Coordinates of C-alpha atoms in Angstrom, one line a residue:
X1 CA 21.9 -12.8 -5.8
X2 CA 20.8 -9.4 -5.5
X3 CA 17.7 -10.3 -7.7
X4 CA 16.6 -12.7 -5.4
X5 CA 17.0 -10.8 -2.6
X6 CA 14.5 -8.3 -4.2
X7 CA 12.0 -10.6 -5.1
X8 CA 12.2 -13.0 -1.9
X9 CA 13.2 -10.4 1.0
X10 CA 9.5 -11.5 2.8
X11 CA 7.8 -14.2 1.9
X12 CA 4.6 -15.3 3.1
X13 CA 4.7 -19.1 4.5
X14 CA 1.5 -20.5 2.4
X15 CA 0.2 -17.4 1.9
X16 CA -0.1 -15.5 5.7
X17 CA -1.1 -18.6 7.2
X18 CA -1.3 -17.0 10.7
X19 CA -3.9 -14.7 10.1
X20 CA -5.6 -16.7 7.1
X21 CA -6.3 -20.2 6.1
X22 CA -3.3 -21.4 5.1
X23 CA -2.7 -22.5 0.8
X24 CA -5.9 -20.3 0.0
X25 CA -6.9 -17.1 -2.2
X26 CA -7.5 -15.0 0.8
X27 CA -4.0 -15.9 2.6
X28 CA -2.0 -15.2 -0.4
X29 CA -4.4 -11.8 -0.4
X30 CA -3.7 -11.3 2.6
X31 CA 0.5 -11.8 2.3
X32 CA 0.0 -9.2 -0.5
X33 CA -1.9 -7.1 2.2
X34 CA 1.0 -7.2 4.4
X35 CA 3.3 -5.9 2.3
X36 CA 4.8 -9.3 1.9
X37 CA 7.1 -9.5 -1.9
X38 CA 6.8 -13.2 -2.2
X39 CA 4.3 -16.4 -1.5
X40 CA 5.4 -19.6 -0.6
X41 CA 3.2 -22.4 -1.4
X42 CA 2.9 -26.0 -2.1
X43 CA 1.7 -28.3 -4.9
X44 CA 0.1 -31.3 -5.1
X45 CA -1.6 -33.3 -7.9
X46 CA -5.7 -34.4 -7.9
X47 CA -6.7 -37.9 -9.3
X48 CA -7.3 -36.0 -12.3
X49 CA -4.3 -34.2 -12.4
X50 CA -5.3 -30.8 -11.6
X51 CA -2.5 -29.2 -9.7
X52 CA -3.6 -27.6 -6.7
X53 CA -2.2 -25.5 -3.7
X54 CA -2.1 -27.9 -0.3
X55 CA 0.8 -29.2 2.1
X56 CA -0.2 -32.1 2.9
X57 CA -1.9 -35.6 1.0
X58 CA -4.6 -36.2 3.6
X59 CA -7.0 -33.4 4.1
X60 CA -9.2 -34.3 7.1
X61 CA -7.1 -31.7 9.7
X62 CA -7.7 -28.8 7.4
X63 CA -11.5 -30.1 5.6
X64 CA -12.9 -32.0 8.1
X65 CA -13.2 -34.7 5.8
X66 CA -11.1 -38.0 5.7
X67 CA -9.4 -38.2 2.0
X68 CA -6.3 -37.8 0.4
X69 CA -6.1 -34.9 -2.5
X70 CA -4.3 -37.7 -4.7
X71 CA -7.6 -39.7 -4.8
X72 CA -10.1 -36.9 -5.6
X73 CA -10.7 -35.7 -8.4
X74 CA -10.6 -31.4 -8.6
X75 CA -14.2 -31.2 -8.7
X76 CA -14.8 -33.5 -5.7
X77 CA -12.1 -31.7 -3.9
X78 CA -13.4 -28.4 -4.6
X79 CA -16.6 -28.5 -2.2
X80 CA -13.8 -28.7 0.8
X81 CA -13.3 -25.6 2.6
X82 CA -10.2 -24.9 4.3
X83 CA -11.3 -24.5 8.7
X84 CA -15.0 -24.3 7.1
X85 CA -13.8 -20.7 5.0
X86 CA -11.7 -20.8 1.8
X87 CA -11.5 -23.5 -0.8
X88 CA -8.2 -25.0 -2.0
X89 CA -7.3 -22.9 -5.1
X90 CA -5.6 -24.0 -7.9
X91 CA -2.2 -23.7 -9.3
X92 CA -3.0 -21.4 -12.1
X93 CA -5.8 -19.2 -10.0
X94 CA -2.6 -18.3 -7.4
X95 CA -0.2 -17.7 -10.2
X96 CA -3.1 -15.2 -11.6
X97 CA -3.7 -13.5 -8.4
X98 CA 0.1 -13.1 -8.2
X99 CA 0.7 -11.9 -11.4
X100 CA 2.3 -8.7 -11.4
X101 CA 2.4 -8.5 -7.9
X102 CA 4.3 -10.9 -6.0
X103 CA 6.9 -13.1 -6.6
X104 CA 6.1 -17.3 -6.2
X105 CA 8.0 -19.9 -4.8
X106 CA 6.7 -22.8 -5.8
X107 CA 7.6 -26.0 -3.3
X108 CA 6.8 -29.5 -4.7
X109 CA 5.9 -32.4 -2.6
X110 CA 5.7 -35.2 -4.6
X111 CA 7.8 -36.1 -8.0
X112 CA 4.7 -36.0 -11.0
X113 CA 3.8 -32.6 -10.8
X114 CA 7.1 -30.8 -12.7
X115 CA 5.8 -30.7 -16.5
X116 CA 2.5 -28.7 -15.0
X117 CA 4.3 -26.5 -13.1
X118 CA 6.5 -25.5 -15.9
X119 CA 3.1 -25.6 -17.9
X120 CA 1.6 -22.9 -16.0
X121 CA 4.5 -20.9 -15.4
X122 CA 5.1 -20.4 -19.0
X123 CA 1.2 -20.2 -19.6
X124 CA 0.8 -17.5 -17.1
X125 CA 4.1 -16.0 -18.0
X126 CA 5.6 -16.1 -14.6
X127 CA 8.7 -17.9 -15.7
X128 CA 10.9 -14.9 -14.5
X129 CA 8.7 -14.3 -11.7
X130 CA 9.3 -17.9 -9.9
X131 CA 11.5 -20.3 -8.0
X132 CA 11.2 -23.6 -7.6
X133 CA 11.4 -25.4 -4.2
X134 CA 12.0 -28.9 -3.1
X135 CA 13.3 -31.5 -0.6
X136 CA 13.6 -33.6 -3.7
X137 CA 17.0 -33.1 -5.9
X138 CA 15.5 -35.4 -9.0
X139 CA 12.4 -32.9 -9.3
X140 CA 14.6 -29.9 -9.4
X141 CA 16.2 -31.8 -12.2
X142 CA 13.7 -32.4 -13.6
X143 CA 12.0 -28.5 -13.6
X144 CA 15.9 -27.9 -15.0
X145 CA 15.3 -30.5 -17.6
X146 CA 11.9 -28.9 -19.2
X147 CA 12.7 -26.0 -18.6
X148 CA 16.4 -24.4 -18.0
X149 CA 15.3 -20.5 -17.5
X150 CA 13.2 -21.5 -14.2
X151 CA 15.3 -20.7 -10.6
X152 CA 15.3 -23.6 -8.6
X153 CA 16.2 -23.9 -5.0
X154 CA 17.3 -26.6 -2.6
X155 CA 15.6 -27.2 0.9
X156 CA 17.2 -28.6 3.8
X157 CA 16.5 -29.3 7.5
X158 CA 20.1 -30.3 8.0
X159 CA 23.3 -29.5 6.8
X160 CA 25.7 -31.5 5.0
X161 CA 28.7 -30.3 3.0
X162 CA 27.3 -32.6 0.1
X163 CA 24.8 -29.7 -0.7
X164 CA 27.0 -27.7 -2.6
X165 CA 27.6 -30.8 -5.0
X166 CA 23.7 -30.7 -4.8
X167 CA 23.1 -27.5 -5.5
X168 CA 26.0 -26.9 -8.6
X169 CA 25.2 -30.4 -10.2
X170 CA 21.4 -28.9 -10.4
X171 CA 21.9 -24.9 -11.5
X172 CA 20.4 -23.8 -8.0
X173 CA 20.1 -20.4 -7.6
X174 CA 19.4 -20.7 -3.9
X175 CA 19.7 -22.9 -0.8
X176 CA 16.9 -22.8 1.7
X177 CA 17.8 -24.0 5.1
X178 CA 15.3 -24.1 8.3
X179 CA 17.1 -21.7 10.4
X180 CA 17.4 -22.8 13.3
X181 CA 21.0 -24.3 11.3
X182 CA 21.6 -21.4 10.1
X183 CA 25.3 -20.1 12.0
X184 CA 27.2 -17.5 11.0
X185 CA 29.9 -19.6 9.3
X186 CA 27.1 -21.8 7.5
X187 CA 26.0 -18.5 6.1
X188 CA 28.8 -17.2 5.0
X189 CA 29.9 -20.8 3.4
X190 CA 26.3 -20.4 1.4
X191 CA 27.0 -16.9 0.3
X192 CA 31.2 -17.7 -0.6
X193 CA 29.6 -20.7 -2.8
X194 CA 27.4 -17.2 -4.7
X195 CA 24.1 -19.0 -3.7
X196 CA 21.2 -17.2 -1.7
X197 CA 19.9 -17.8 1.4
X198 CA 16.4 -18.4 1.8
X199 CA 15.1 -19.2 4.9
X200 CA 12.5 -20.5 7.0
X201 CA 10.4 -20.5 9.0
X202 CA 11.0 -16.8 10.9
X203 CA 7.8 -15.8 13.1
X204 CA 9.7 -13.9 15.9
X205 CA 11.2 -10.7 15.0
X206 CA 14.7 -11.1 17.1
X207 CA 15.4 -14.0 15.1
X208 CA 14.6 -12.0 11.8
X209 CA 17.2 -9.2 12.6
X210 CA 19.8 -11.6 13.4
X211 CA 19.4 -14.1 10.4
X212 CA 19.5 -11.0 8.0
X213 CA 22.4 -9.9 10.0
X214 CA 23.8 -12.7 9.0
X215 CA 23.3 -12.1 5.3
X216 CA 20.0 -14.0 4.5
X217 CA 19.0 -12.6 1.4
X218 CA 15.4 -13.9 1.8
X219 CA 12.5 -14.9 5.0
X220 CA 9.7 -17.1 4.7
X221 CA 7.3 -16.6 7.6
X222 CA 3.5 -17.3 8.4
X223 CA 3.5 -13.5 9.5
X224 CA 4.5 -11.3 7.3
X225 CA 2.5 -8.5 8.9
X226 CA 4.8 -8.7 11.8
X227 CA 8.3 -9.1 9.8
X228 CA 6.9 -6.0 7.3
X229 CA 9.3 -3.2 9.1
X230 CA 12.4 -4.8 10.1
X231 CA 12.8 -6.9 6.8
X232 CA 11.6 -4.1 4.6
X233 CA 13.6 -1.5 6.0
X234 CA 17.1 -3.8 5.9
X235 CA 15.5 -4.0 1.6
X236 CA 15.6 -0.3 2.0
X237 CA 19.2 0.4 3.1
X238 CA 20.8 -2.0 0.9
X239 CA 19.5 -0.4 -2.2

């Protein structure tokens, strides 16, 4: 618990996706910038099977261009520029830039992806430096399955009592609610249960103080510039 509240205290939502383009080099620069101790980010496979760093299948909202990541191939998708600035980086190339300096939480989107995440994580070395996300119990499994050292953690948007069966059948280390669910008996179910609390996503500071008020060990936001102080400085005094 208190590990993960060290290494996931302020996340950056896709890097600092408010004042970056979101899933890129220079947001997750930028997140580092801001003082942020984590990244959150999300992984998708190319045609080719390159894993790469974007939310969503289609492109066209963030490219311009009509396509779906699953059906280009890395090279093809590699001309694309994020709002015309950044390119869509790869799994490794953020793990690199992270290296050393923050901690990842990795989010998978789609089941396919697990044995290169594990891949890279143990390529890179980052296997202690990493959790892995997901809406998807049977991926976290998975991750589990290739690799039992890797944190995983469960994401919700809605509570059910069922996630604790969820999250001990799987070896979570963490369960990471949308807070706007987050009340203070929910969180203090989560923490009884000895799991963290990772939440998201925070972009107003009033709702920050009271969700680590709450306990939260850990905020994902698309600001961390804005969080830095108050989340920081509850690190601080419970050191």
């Amino acid at each position: 618990m208190q590990d993960l509240r060290r290494k996931f205290i302020l996340s950056g939502h896709r890097g600092a996706r408010a004042l970056a383009p979101e899933n890129t080099l220079p947001s997750f620069l930028k997140a580092l910038e801001c003082g942020a101790t984590g990244i959150e980010f999300d992984v998708r496979k190319t045609l080719d099977n390159i894993p790469v760093i974007i939310h969503d299948d289609e492109v066209d909202h963030l490219t311009g261009v009509k396509a779906k990541v699953s059906q280009l191939t890395f090279q093809e998708l590699s001309k694309l520029k994020v709002h015309g600035k950044a390119r869509i980086p790869t799994l490794r190339e953020v793990l690199a830039l992270a290296k050393g300096r923050l901690y990842v939480d990795i989010e998978i989107k789609v089941p396919g992806v697990e044995e290169e995440v594990v891949e890279a994580l143990r390529e890179l070395d980052m296997v202690q430096d990493a959790i892995v996300t997901s809406f998807l119990p049977s991926t976290l499994e998975k991750i589990k399955q290739l690799d039992p050292r890797i944190e995983v953690g469960v994401l919700l948007e809605e509570w059910d009592d069922e996630y604790f069966e969820i999250a001990q059948k799987l070896g979570a280390t963490a369960i990471l609610p949308a807070y706007e669910i987050i009340t203070p008996e929910l969180a203090k179910s989560i923490k009884s249960k000895g799991y963290a609390i990772i939440t998201w996503t925070v972009n107003e500071t009033s709702i920050a103080q009271n969700l680590l008020s709450l306990g939260v060990d850990g905020i994902i936001t698309d600001d961390p510039c804005s969080l830095r102080d108050i989340v920081l400085s509850v690190q601080g005094a419970s050191k």
